[in-house]
């Protein structure tokens, strides 16, 4: 009991402190205020201010300068963006002005051309071709001497009318204000043109000019290349080279052809001879498989040989040679490259030394051949577009008699030059028969149209004086438009 009493007395000596009254930790004004900031951030800021002190006046001024500069930069960016956008939009409108009224003379002319070509009586859903072209076809009927007629032919006719104007107008020289040399050139053009219009004289001359040309060809071919004693069976390169050079220098294509063009494989500005396969009597190799066309062609060949051969018994000889010439050309056609291969620029580019060309076709002395066209400089290289054709041509020449080769060259000359003769001559009629067959024009229609000036003389003048006619036509077009 004593111990227990002593313990209780100890508890009585312990004084318990009175309870602490509850007080508000946050002022009521701050509690009512919204929570705009972070208390931790504010306490940190107060500590920094306590350490560093309040900002100076200069620091406050510098801090206030940032806002105007930022505002100016923002406004400048907005202004530049608006300017660029407006400039771009104006350029786009210049390129694409949108729908505008067709009021200019050029627009009205083009619109009239388009509308006049239409045939509004046709339903475009049923026949769009007639709807789009019916008006033009009605205004341009197919000429009797043509198998087809289109916009390019109409353009050629318009150019021919321009050429006809300055060739037939006496005052054309003074109106152009040309110099004395140009006046002399223009007078030559007119003389040539009017000589072609003299059809009565052309018909009176007949085939005599072509006969003399063929005789000259035969003299060159036979001079060193034929032996008449054994039926003209031996042909050496000198005669054939001279004959081919004679024909090619006068625009007659035979066996092969060449042109001076840029060397596209090395330097396009450097000119080099290009050798091509020769043209055929018919438009392409496929025609030689058409029996009806070959029969007409053989008859034309026979007529040409008869008209150009003054010797006796020429009818029987011409009939036999015509068949053999057709066979010879058929072999050349079969050796020729197909059209799609001949259009491949990589397939036809074969740049070789001139010596390789002589090896491929030893019947032709190409050094002498090129001297005919360029005696001052011999070509060192040549582009052969058809190496296989030349090899086949060499084999064909070896297997063909000299008589047939001569007849072939005569026919090539006749087909090329006979259109320049009078329309009453037999060579002209023969080649025109072939032309009618190949183009599908009515028989006799082309002959009547050809006699009407100035179509044939204009074509002859354009071919003969191509550069001069072109320059004069451009000047005439510029003056009269």
PDB file of C-alpha atoms in Angstrom, residues 30-194:
ATOM      1  CA  UNK A  30      -5.407  35.139 -48.166  1.00  0.00           C
ATOM      2  CA  UNK A  31      -7.739  32.149 -47.824  1.00  0.00           C
ATOM      3  CA  UNK A  32     -10.509  34.094 -49.485  1.00  0.00           C
ATOM      4  CA  UNK A  33      -8.147  35.201 -52.290  1.00  0.00           C
ATOM      5  CA  UNK A  34      -7.846  32.991 -55.405  1.00  0.00           C
ATOM      6  CA  UNK A  35      -4.863  30.707 -55.752  1.00  0.00           C
ATOM      7  CA  UNK A  36      -2.981  32.646 -58.431  1.00  0.00           C
ATOM      8  CA  UNK A  37       0.476  31.384 -57.779  1.00  0.00           C
ATOM      9  CA  UNK A  38       2.541  28.632 -56.395  1.00  0.00           C
ATOM     10  CA  UNK A  39       3.338  29.104 -52.729  1.00  0.00           C
ATOM     11  CA  UNK A  40       6.594  27.242 -53.128  1.00  0.00           C
ATOM     12  CA  UNK A  41       7.618  29.543 -56.011  1.00  0.00           C
ATOM     13  CA  UNK A  42       6.699  32.615 -53.947  1.00  0.00           C
ATOM     14  CA  UNK A  43       8.745  31.417 -50.994  1.00  0.00           C
ATOM     15  CA  UNK A  44      11.733  30.748 -53.270  1.00  0.00           C
ATOM     16  CA  UNK A  45      11.343  34.185 -54.849  1.00  0.00           C
ATOM     17  CA  UNK A  46      11.272  35.815 -51.402  1.00  0.00           C
ATOM     18  CA  UNK A  47      14.442  33.981 -50.455  1.00  0.00           C
ATOM     19  CA  UNK A  48      16.187  35.169 -53.660  1.00  0.00           C
ATOM     20  CA  UNK A  49      15.078  38.726 -53.072  1.00  0.00           C
ATOM     21  CA  UNK A  50      16.361  38.450 -49.537  1.00  0.00           C
ATOM     22  CA  UNK A  51      19.768  37.294 -50.763  1.00  0.00           C
ATOM     23  CA  UNK A  52      20.133  39.513 -53.886  1.00  0.00           C
ATOM     24  CA  UNK A  53      18.031  42.414 -52.871  1.00  0.00           C
ATOM     25  CA  UNK A  54      15.554  44.435 -54.886  1.00  0.00           C
ATOM     26  CA  UNK A  55      16.213  45.051 -58.706  1.00  0.00           C
ATOM     27  CA  UNK A  56      17.798  48.320 -59.541  1.00  0.00           C
ATOM     28  CA  UNK A  57      16.224  51.036 -61.697  1.00  0.00           C
ATOM     29  CA  UNK A  58      18.421  50.151 -64.699  1.00  0.00           C
ATOM     30  CA  UNK A  59      17.404  46.491 -64.479  1.00  0.00           C
ATOM     31  CA  UNK A  60      13.744  47.442 -64.407  1.00  0.00           C
ATOM     32  CA  UNK A  61      14.230  49.734 -67.476  1.00  0.00           C
ATOM     33  CA  UNK A  62      16.019  46.996 -69.428  1.00  0.00           C
ATOM     34  CA  UNK A  63      13.291  44.506 -68.623  1.00  0.00           C
ATOM     35  CA  UNK A  64      10.625  46.890 -69.906  1.00  0.00           C
ATOM     36  CA  UNK A  65      12.450  47.309 -73.270  1.00  0.00           C
ATOM     37  CA  UNK A  66      11.911  43.655 -74.198  1.00  0.00           C
ATOM     38  CA  UNK A  67       8.177  44.004 -74.664  1.00  0.00           C
ATOM     39  CA  UNK A  68       8.220  46.743 -77.365  1.00  0.00           C
ATOM     40  CA  UNK A  69      10.909  44.902 -79.318  1.00  0.00           C
ATOM     41  CA  UNK A  70       8.980  41.649 -79.161  1.00  0.00           C
ATOM     42  CA  UNK A  71       5.827  43.438 -80.241  1.00  0.00           C
ATOM     43  CA  UNK A  72       7.649  45.116 -83.165  1.00  0.00           C
ATOM     44  CA  UNK A  73       9.133  41.802 -84.277  1.00  0.00           C
ATOM     45  CA  UNK A  74       5.719  40.151 -84.196  1.00  0.00           C
ATOM     46  CA  UNK A  75       4.116  42.940 -86.234  1.00  0.00           C
ATOM     47  CA  UNK A  76       6.971  42.833 -88.763  1.00  0.00           C
ATOM     48  CA  UNK A  77       6.551  39.091 -89.221  1.00  0.00           C
ATOM     49  CA  UNK A  78       2.829  39.511 -89.793  1.00  0.00           C
ATOM     50  CA  UNK A  79       3.447  42.289 -92.338  1.00  0.00           C
ATOM     51  CA  UNK A  80       6.056  40.255 -94.266  1.00  0.00           C
ATOM     52  CA  UNK A  81       3.749  37.237 -94.346  1.00  0.00           C
ATOM     53  CA  UNK A  82       0.876  39.294 -95.689  1.00  0.00           C
ATOM     54  CA  UNK A  83       3.114  40.878 -98.330  1.00  0.00           C
ATOM     55  CA  UNK A  84       4.469  37.528 -99.537  1.00  0.00           C
ATOM     56  CA  UNK A  85       0.978  36.068 -99.669  1.00  0.00           C
ATOM     57  CA  UNK A  86      -0.345  39.000-101.675  1.00  0.00           C
ATOM     58  CA  UNK A  87       2.624  38.897-104.072  1.00  0.00           C
ATOM     59  CA  UNK A  88       2.210  35.156-104.654  1.00  0.00           C
ATOM     60  CA  UNK A  89      -1.481  35.567-105.289  1.00  0.00           C
ATOM     61  CA  UNK A  90      -0.886  38.352-107.812  1.00  0.00           C
ATOM     62  CA  UNK A  91       1.626  36.187-109.716  1.00  0.00           C
ATOM     63  CA  UNK A  92      -0.804  33.293-109.748  1.00  0.00           C
ATOM     64  CA  UNK A  93      -3.472  35.540-111.190  1.00  0.00           C
ATOM     65  CA  UNK A  94      -1.063  36.680-113.886  1.00  0.00           C
ATOM     66  CA  UNK A  95      -0.389  33.083-114.887  1.00  0.00           C
ATOM     67  CA  UNK A  96      -3.998  32.073-114.617  1.00  0.00           C
ATOM     68  CA  UNK A  97      -6.096  35.137-115.320  1.00  0.00           C
ATOM     69  CA  UNK A  98      -9.244  33.097-115.124  1.00  0.00           C
ATOM     70  CA  UNK A  99     -12.222  33.565-117.359  1.00  0.00           C
ATOM     71  CA  UNK A 100     -11.943  36.682-119.475  1.00  0.00           C
ATOM     72  CA  UNK A 101     -13.936  37.953-122.386  1.00  0.00           C
ATOM     73  CA  UNK A 102     -12.608  37.004-125.842  1.00  0.00           C
ATOM     74  CA  UNK A 103     -12.181  40.480-127.307  1.00  0.00           C
ATOM     75  CA  UNK A 104      -8.722  40.488-128.915  1.00  0.00           C
ATOM     76  CA  UNK A 105      -8.310  39.909-132.642  1.00  0.00           C
ATOM     77  CA  UNK A 106      -6.218  36.787-132.054  1.00  0.00           C
ATOM     78  CA  UNK A 107      -8.827  35.257-129.768  1.00  0.00           C
ATOM     79  CA  UNK A 108     -11.658  36.091-132.148  1.00  0.00           C
ATOM     80  CA  UNK A 109      -9.760  34.612-135.114  1.00  0.00           C
ATOM     81  CA  UNK A 110      -9.011  31.410-133.234  1.00  0.00           C
ATOM     82  CA  UNK A 111     -12.585  31.127-131.966  1.00  0.00           C
ATOM     83  CA  UNK A 112     -13.950  31.591-135.470  1.00  0.00           C
ATOM     84  CA  UNK A 113     -11.590  28.917-136.790  1.00  0.00           C
ATOM     85  CA  UNK A 114     -12.735  26.442-134.130  1.00  0.00           C
ATOM     86  CA  UNK A 115     -16.418  27.177-134.600  1.00  0.00           C
ATOM     87  CA  UNK A 116     -16.183  26.978-138.391  1.00  0.00           C
ATOM     88  CA  UNK A 117     -14.608  23.518-138.103  1.00  0.00           C
ATOM     89  CA  UNK A 118     -17.588  22.168-136.167  1.00  0.00           C
ATOM     90  CA  UNK A 119     -20.682  20.566-137.595  1.00  0.00           C
ATOM     91  CA  UNK A 120     -23.331  21.358-135.011  1.00  0.00           C
ATOM     92  CA  UNK A 121     -25.911  19.319-136.891  1.00  0.00           C
ATOM     93  CA  UNK A 122     -24.090  16.195-135.705  1.00  0.00           C
ATOM     94  CA  UNK A 123     -24.602  14.689-132.270  1.00  0.00           C
ATOM     95  CA  UNK A 124     -21.178  14.511-130.551  1.00  0.00           C
ATOM     96  CA  UNK A 125     -22.362  11.524-128.529  1.00  0.00           C
ATOM     97  CA  UNK A 126     -23.087   9.613-131.738  1.00  0.00           C
ATOM     98  CA  UNK A 127     -20.205  10.729-133.991  1.00  0.00           C
ATOM     99  CA  UNK A 128     -17.728  13.063-132.344  1.00  0.00           C
ATOM    100  CA  UNK A 129     -15.380  13.060-135.358  1.00  0.00           C
ATOM    101  CA  UNK A 130     -18.008  14.514-137.687  1.00  0.00           C
ATOM    102  CA  UNK A 131     -19.094  16.956-134.992  1.00  0.00           C
ATOM    103  CA  UNK A 132     -15.530  18.246-134.484  1.00  0.00           C
ATOM    104  CA  UNK A 133     -14.367  18.193-138.128  1.00  0.00           C
ATOM    105  CA  UNK A 134     -17.475  18.245-140.278  1.00  0.00           C
ATOM    106  CA  UNK A 135     -17.325  21.970-140.982  1.00  0.00           C
ATOM    107  CA  UNK A 136     -13.656  21.859-141.984  1.00  0.00           C
ATOM    108  CA  UNK A 137     -14.179  18.827-144.227  1.00  0.00           C
ATOM    109  CA  UNK A 138     -17.094  20.516-145.986  1.00  0.00           C
ATOM    110  CA  UNK A 139     -14.978  23.624-146.596  1.00  0.00           C
ATOM    111  CA  UNK A 140     -11.999  21.613-147.892  1.00  0.00           C
ATOM    112  CA  UNK A 141     -13.171  18.925-150.320  1.00  0.00           C
ATOM    113  CA  UNK A 142     -10.656  16.252-151.284  1.00  0.00           C
ATOM    114  CA  UNK A 143      -8.774  17.332-154.451  1.00  0.00           C
ATOM    115  CA  UNK A 144      -9.013  14.929-157.340  1.00  0.00           C
ATOM    116  CA  UNK A 145      -5.237  14.551-157.552  1.00  0.00           C
ATOM    117  CA  UNK A 146      -4.763  13.687-153.861  1.00  0.00           C
ATOM    118  CA  UNK A 147      -5.423  10.566-151.856  1.00  0.00           C
ATOM    119  CA  UNK A 148      -5.691  12.529-148.605  1.00  0.00           C
ATOM    120  CA  UNK A 149      -5.936  16.129-147.462  1.00  0.00           C
ATOM    121  CA  UNK A 150      -5.513  17.652-144.024  1.00  0.00           C
ATOM    122  CA  UNK A 151      -4.437  20.753-142.128  1.00  0.00           C
ATOM    123  CA  UNK A 152      -0.799  20.435-143.174  1.00  0.00           C
ATOM    124  CA  UNK A 153      -1.774  20.228-146.833  1.00  0.00           C
ATOM    125  CA  UNK A 154      -3.947  23.308-146.390  1.00  0.00           C
ATOM    126  CA  UNK A 155      -1.011  25.090-144.761  1.00  0.00           C
ATOM    127  CA  UNK A 156       1.216  24.093-147.692  1.00  0.00           C
ATOM    128  CA  UNK A 157      -1.304  25.581-150.102  1.00  0.00           C
ATOM    129  CA  UNK A 158      -1.316  28.821-148.123  1.00  0.00           C
ATOM    130  CA  UNK A 159       2.495  28.943-148.308  1.00  0.00           C
ATOM    131  CA  UNK A 160       2.362  28.284-152.049  1.00  0.00           C
ATOM    132  CA  UNK A 161       0.010  31.227-152.491  1.00  0.00           C
ATOM    133  CA  UNK A 162       2.563  33.433-150.718  1.00  0.00           C
ATOM    134  CA  UNK A 163       5.340  32.143-152.990  1.00  0.00           C
ATOM    135  CA  UNK A 164       3.151  32.645-156.047  1.00  0.00           C
ATOM    136  CA  UNK A 165       2.467  36.223-155.008  1.00  0.00           C
ATOM    137  CA  UNK A 166       6.060  37.433-154.878  1.00  0.00           C
ATOM    138  CA  UNK A 167       7.064  35.426-157.958  1.00  0.00           C
ATOM    139  CA  UNK A 168       4.248  36.810-160.110  1.00  0.00           C
ATOM    140  CA  UNK A 169       4.039  40.360-158.733  1.00  0.00           C
ATOM    141  CA  UNK A 170       6.325  42.723-160.718  1.00  0.00           C
ATOM    142  CA  UNK A 171       6.486  45.270-157.894  1.00  0.00           C
ATOM    143  CA  UNK A 172       7.541  42.730-155.284  1.00  0.00           C
ATOM    144  CA  UNK A 173      11.215  43.751-155.498  1.00  0.00           C
ATOM    145  CA  UNK A 174      10.658  47.425-154.818  1.00  0.00           C
ATOM    146  CA  UNK A 175       8.138  46.736-152.067  1.00  0.00           C
ATOM    147  CA  UNK A 176      10.690  44.674-150.166  1.00  0.00           C
ATOM    148  CA  UNK A 177      13.394  47.294-150.534  1.00  0.00           C
ATOM    149  CA  UNK A 178      15.990  44.636-151.369  1.00  0.00           C
ATOM    150  CA  UNK A 179      19.583  45.188-152.376  1.00  0.00           C
ATOM    151  CA  UNK A 180      20.990  44.573-155.845  1.00  0.00           C
ATOM    152  CA  UNK A 181      22.135  41.016-155.060  1.00  0.00           C
ATOM    153  CA  UNK A 182      18.704  40.126-153.742  1.00  0.00           C
ATOM    154  CA  UNK A 183      17.122  41.614-156.852  1.00  0.00           C
ATOM    155  CA  UNK A 184      19.278  39.414-159.068  1.00  0.00           C
ATOM    156  CA  UNK A 185      18.382  36.361-157.014  1.00  0.00           C
ATOM    157  CA  UNK A 186      14.692  37.186-157.168  1.00  0.00           C
ATOM    158  CA  UNK A 187      14.938  37.588-160.943  1.00  0.00           C
ATOM    159  CA  UNK A 188      16.515  34.129-161.214  1.00  0.00           C
ATOM    160  CA  UNK A 189      13.678  32.675-159.169  1.00  0.00           C
ATOM    161  CA  UNK A 190      11.130  34.310-161.427  1.00  0.00           C
ATOM    162  CA  UNK A 191      12.869  33.132-164.587  1.00  0.00           C
ATOM    163  CA  UNK A 192      12.911  29.571-163.326  1.00  0.00           C
ATOM    164  CA  UNK A 193       9.269  29.805-162.279  1.00  0.00           C
ATOM    165  CA  UNK A 194       8.039  31.154-165.600  1.00  0.00           C
TER     166      UNK A 194
END
